Coordinates of C-alpha atoms in Angstrom, one line a residue:
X1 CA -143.1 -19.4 103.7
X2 CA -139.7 -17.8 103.3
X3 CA -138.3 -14.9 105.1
X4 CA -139.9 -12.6 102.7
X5 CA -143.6 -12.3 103.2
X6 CA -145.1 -12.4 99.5
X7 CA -147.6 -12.9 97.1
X8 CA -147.3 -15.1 93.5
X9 CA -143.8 -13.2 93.3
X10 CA -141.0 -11.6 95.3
X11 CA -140.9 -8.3 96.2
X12 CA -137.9 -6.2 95.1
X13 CA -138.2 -3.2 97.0
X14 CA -136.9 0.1 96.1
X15 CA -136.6 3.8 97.8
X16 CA -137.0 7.2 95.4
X17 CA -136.5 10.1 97.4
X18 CA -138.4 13.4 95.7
X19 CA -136.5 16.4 96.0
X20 CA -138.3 19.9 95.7
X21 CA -135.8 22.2 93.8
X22 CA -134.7 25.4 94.9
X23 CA -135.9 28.7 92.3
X24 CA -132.9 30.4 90.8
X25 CA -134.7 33.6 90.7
X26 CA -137.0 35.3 93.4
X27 CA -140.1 34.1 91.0
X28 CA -142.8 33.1 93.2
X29 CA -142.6 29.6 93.9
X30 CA -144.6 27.1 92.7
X31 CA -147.1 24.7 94.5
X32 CA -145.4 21.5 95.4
X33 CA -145.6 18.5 92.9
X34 CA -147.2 15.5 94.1
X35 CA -145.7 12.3 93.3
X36 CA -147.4 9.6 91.4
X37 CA -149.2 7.1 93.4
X38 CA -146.9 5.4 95.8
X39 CA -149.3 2.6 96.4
X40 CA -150.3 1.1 93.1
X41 CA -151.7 -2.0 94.3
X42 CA -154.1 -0.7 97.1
X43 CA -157.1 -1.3 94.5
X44 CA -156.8 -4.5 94.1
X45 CA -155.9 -4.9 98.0
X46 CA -159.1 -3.3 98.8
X47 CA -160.8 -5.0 96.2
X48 CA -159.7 -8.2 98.1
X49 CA -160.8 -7.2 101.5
X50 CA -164.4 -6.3 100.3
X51 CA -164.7 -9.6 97.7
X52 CA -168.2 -10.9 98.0
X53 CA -169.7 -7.7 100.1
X54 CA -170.7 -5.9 97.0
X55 CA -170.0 -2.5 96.5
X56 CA -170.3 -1.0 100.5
X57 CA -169.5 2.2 99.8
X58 CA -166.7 4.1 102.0
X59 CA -164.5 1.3 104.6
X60 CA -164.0 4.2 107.2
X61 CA -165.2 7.7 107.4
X62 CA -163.6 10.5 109.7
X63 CA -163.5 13.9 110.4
X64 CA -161.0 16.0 111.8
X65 CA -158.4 19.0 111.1
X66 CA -155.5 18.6 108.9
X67 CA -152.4 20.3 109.8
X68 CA -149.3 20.7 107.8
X69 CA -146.1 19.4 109.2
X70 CA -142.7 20.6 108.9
X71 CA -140.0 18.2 110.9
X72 CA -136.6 19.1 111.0
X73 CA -134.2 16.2 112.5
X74 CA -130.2 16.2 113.0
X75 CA -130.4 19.0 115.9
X76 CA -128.2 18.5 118.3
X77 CA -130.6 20.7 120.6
X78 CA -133.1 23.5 121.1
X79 CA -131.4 26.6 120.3
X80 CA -130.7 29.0 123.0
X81 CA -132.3 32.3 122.6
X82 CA -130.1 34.7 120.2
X83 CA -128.8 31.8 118.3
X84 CA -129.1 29.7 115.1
X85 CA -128.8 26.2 114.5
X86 CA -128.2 24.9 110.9
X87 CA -129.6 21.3 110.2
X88 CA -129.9 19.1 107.0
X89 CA -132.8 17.6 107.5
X90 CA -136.2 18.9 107.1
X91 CA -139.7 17.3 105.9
X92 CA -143.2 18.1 105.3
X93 CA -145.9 16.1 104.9
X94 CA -149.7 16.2 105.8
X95 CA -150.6 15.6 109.3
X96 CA -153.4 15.6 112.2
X97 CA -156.6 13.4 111.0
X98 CA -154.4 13.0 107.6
X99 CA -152.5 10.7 109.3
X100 CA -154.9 7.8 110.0
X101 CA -156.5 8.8 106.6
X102 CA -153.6 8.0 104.4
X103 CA -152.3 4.8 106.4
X104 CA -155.7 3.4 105.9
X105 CA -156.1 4.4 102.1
X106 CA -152.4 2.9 101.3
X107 CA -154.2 -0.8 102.7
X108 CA -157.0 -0.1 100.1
X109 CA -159.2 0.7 102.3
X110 CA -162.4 3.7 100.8
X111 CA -161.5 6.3 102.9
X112 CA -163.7 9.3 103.1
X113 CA -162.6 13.2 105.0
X114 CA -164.4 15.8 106.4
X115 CA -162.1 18.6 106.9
X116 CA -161.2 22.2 106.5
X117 CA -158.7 23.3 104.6
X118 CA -156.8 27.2 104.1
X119 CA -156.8 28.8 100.5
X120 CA -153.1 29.0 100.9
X121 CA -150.1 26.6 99.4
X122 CA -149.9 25.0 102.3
X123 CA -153.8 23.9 101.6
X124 CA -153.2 23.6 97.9
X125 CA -150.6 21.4 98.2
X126 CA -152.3 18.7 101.3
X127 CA -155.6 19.0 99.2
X128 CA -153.8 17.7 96.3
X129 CA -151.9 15.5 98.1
X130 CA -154.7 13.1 99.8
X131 CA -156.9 13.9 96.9
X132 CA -154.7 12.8 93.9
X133 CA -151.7 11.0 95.6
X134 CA -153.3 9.0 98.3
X135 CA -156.8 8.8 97.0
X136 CA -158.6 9.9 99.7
X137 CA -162.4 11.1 99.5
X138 CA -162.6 15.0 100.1
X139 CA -166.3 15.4 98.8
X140 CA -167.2 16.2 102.1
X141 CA -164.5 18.3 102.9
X142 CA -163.9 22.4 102.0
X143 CA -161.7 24.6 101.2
X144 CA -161.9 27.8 103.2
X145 CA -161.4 31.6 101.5
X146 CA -159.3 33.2 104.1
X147 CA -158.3 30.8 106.6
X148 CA -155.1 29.8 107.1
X149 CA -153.9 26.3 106.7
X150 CA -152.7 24.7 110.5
X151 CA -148.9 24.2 110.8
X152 CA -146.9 22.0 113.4
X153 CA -142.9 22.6 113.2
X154 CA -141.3 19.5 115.1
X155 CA -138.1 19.3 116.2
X156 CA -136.2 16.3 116.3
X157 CA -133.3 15.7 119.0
X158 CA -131.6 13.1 121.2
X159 CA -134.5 10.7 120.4
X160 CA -137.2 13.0 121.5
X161 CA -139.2 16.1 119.9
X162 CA -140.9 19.1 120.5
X163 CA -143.6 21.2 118.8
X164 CA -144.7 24.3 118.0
X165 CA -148.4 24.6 116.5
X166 CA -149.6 27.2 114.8
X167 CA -154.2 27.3 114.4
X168 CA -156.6 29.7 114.1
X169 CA -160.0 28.6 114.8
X170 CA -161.8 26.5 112.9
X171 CA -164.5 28.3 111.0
X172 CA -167.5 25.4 111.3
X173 CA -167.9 23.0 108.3
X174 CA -171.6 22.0 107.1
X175 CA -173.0 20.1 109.7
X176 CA -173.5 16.0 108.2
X177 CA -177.0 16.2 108.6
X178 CA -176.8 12.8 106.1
X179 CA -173.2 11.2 106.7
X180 CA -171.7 8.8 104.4
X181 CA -172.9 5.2 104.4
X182 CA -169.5 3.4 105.5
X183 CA -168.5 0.0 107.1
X184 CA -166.7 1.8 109.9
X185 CA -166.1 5.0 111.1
X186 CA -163.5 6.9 113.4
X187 CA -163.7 9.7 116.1
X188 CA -161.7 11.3 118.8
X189 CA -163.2 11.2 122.2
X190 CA -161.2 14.5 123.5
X191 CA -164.9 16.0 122.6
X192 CA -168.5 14.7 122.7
X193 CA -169.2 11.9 119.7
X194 CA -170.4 13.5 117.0
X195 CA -174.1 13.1 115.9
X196 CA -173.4 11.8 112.5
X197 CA -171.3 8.9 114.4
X198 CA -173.9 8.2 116.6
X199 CA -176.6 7.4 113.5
X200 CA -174.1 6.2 111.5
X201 CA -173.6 3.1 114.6
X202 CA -177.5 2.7 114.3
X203 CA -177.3 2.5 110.3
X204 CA -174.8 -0.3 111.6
X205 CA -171.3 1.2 111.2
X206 CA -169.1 0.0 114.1
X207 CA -167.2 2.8 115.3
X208 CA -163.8 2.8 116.4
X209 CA -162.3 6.2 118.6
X210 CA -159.4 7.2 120.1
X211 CA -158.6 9.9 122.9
X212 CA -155.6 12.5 123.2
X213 CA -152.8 13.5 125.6
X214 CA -155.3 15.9 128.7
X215 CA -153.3 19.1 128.5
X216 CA -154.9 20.2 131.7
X217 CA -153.6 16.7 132.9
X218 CA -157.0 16.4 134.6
X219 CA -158.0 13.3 132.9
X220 CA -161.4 13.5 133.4
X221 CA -163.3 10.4 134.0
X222 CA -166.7 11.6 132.2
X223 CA -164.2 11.4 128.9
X224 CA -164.6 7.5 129.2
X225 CA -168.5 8.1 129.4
X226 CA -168.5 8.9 125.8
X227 CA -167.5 5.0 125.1
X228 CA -171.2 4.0 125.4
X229 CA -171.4 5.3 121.8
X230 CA -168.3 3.5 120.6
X231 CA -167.2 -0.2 119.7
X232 CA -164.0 0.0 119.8
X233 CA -161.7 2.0 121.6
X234 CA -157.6 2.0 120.9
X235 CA -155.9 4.3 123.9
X236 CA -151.9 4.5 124.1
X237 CA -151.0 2.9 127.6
X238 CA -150.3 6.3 129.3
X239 CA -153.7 8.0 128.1
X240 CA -155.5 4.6 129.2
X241 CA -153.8 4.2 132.6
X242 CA -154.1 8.1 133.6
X243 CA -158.0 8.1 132.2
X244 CA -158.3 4.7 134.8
X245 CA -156.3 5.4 137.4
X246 CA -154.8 2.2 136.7
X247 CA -150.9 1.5 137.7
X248 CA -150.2 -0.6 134.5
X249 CA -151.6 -0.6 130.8
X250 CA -153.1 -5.0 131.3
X251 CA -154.6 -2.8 134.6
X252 CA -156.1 -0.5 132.4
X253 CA -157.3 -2.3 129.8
X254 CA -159.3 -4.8 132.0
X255 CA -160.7 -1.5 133.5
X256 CA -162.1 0.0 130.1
X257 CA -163.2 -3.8 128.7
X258 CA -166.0 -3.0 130.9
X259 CA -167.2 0.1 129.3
X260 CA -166.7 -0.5 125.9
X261 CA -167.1 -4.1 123.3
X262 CA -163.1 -4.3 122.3
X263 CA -160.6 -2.2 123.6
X264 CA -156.9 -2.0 122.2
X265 CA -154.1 -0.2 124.5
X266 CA -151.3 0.5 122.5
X267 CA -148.2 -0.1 124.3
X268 CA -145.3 1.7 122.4
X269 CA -142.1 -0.6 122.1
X270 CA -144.2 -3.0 124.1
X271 CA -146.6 -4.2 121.6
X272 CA -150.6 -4.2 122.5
X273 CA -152.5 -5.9 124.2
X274 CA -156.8 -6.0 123.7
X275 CA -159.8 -7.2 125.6
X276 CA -163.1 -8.2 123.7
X277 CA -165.6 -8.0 126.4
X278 CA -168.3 -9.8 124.8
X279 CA -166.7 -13.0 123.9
X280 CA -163.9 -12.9 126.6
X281 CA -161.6 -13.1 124.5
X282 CA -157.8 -11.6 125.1
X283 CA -154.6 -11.4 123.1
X284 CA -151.2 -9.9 123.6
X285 CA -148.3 -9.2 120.7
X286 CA -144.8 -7.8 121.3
X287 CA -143.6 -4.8 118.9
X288 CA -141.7 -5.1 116.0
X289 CA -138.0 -5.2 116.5
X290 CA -137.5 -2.1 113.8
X291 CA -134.6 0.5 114.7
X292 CA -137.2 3.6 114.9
X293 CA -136.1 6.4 112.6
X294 CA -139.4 8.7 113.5
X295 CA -142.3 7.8 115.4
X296 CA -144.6 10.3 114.4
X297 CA -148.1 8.8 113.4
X298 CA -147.3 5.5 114.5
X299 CA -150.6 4.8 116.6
X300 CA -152.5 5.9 114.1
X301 CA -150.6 3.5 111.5
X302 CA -151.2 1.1 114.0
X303 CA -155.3 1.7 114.2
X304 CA -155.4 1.7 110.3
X305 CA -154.0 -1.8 110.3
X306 CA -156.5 -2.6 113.4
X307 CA -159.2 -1.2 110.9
X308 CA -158.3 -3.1 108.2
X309 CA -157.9 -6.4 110.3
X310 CA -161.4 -5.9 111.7
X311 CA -162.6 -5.5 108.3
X312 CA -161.0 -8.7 107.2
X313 CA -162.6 -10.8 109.9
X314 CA -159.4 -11.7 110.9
X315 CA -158.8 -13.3 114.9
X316 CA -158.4 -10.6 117.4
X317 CA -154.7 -11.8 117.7
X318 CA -154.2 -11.8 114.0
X319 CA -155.6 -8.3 114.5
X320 CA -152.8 -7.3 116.5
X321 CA -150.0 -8.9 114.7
X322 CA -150.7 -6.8 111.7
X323 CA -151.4 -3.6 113.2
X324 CA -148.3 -3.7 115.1
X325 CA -146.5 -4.5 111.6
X326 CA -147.9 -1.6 110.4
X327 CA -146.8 0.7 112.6
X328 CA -143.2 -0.9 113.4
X329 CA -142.7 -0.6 109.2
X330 CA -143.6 3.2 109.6
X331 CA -141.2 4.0 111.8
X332 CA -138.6 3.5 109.6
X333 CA -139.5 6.7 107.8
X334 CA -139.4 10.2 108.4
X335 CA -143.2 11.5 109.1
X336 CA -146.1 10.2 109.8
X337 CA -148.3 10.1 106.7
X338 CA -145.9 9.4 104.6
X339 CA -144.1 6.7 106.1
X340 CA -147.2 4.8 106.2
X341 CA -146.1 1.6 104.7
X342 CA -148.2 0.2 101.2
X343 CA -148.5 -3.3 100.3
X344 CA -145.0 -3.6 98.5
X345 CA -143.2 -3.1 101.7
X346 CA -145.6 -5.3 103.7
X347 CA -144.7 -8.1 101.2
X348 CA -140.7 -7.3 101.4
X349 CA -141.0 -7.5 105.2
X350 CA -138.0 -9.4 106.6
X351 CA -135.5 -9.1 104.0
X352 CA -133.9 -6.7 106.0
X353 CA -132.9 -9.5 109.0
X354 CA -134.0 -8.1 111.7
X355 CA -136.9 -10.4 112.2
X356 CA -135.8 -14.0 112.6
X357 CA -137.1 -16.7 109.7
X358 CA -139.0 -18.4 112.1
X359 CA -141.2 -15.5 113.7
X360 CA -142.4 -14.4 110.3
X361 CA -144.3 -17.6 110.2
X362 CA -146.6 -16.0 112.3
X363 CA -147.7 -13.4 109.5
X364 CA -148.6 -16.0 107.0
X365 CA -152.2 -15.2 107.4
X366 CA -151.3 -11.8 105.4
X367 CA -150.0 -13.5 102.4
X368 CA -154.0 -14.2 100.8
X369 CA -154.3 -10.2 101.3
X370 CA -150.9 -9.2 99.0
X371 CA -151.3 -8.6 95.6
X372 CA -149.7 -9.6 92.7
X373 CA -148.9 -5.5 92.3
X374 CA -147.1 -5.3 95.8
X375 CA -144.0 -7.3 93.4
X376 CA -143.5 -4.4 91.7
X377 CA -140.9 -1.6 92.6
X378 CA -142.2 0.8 95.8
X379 CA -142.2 4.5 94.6
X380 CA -142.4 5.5 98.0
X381 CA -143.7 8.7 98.4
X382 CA -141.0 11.0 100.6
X383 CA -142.1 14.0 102.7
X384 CA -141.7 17.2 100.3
X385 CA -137.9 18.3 101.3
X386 CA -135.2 16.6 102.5
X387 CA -131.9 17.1 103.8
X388 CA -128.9 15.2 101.4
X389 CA -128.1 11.7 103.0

């Protein structure tokens, strides 16, 4: 074990930043191109993970809405009304449920959508995108005449952000009166659990959920009653303490381990810390010591790798190690989708130093997982524009 984590070879990472060029005429412009696949080795990955179950089907299915986002970073501030603020940096990638769906797909993980999505470019182009580039299943997802794809602008500043969301109602999807056989699937609690969750957990798919920020800040305790159709649950440490009225997020999560099999409060720069209420079992993990660049996405990176973990049968504190790896590689990116980190970069963890030699010993147990492909150079997919470094 050397301060690279690796396969049969060594891992020569590599960054290629894709540029969308400006038209020289006032032609319309064209679609955005979609890279090649930035994660070449996720096959075999996944092939890995599921060696010896035969073909399952779909890993994890979910439903949710897709949005498009637009982040521009470099502002010194909001602008005050009447003004203008010029920046250099701007990216796009796809966001909402896409995030969780691409970090998952980039572990090799069979990842099927249900979702909506607009006629426009903006639809074109995420369709394509998680379709083609990430390899996610959209057979149960549609493309809607006449609605227009959801757009989040977020804007970047002093190390915080804020949003603007623009949605128009949702027109309803096919209900999935047959859902997907699938080894897992994932939900949102904000809302009541869907049906096709609730057969898919008798079919024997173990169902994983996580809630949202209350705007009404009423944080409503009948939310939590929805856990009786969940097996594992994955709460930030605000959302979990506000939900329990708990005063601190080990508080919180011995409060929830009693209405739910395995719960996973995700502390931030803190690390996690989980509860499996039927074997009693408990496990704590510190974050990775990254220098954050964008934090967008980064619990759901962090559930993917929870996901994948589970999958892999691996110790509840293995579990944890990986899915905070994850997540603290993504943060080095700009956006959340796309900074989702594939197997290459998992392998070349640590040549950057800021992990000591004798922590990453603690990762070993990834090294059966990385494929002989992860040696090869990391075309990493970049959000659509970027400003000039």
């Amino acid at each position: 074990m050397t301060a690279t984590l690796h396969g049969p070879g060594s891992a020569q990472p590599a960054s290629a930043q894709h540029r969308a060029k400006r038209p020289a005429t006032s032609e319309r412009l064209p679609e955005p191109s979609v890279v090649a696949d930035p994660c070449t080795e996720r096959q075999v990955a996944g092939d890995r993970l599921r060696s010896g179950n035969g073909d399952a089907g779909l890993d994890v299915f979910l439903s949710g809405q897709v949005f498009m986002d637009m982040i521009f970073t470099g502002l010194p501030g909001l602008p005050p009304p009447g003004t203008e603020l010029v920046t250099d940096g701007l990216g796009s990638a796809p966001g909402g449920v896409a995030n969780i769906a691409v970090a998952m797909s980039r572990l090799g993980l069979r990842v099927g959508l249900a979702a909506a999505f607009g006629d426009d470019m903006f639809g074109s182009y995420l369709w394509r995108t998680l379709a083609e580039q990430e390899g996610v299943d959209l057979s149960r997802s549609r493309r809607l005449p006449g609605w227009p794809t959801p757009v989040t602008v977020s804007l970047a500043y002093d190390s915080d952000r804020s949003m603007i969301t623009y949605t128009k109602p949702t027109p309803p999807l096919d209900r999935l009166t047959t859902p997907p056989w699938a080894r897992t699937c994932f939900v949102d609690i904000d809302r009541p659990v869907p049906d096709w969750a609730v057969s898919m957990r008798e079919a024997g798919t173990k169902v994983f959920a996580d809630v949202g920020w209350d705007p009404a800040e009423t944080w409503s305790t009948d939310v939590l009653d929805r856990l009786e159709h969940v097996d594992v649950f994955l709460p930030n440490a605000v959302e979990a303490m506000a939900y329990t009225r708990s005063g601190s997020p080990e508080e919180a999560a011995e409060a929830l381990s009693g209405r739910v099999p395995l719960v996973v409060v995700k502390r931030g720069a803190r690390g996690a810390i989980a509860i499996d209420a039927g074997t009693g079992e408990r496990a704590e993990t510190d974050a990775l010591p990254v220098h954050a660049l964008d934090p967008t996405g980064a619990g759901d990176v962090f559930a993917a790798g929870f996901v994948f973990g589970t999958l892999a049968d691996w110790p509840l504190h293995q579990r944890l190690k990986f899915a905070n790896l994850c997540a603290g590689l993504s943060v080095r990116h700009y956006s959340g989708s796309l900074g989702s980190p594939c197997w290459g970069e998992i392998a070349s963890f640590g040549e950057s130093g800021e992990v000591p030699d004798s922590d990453l010993e603690e990762y070993s147990f990834i090294v059966p997982f990385i494929p002989e492909a992860a040696d090869q150079v990391i075309t990493r997919a970049e959000p659509t524009l970027r400003g000039e470094q």
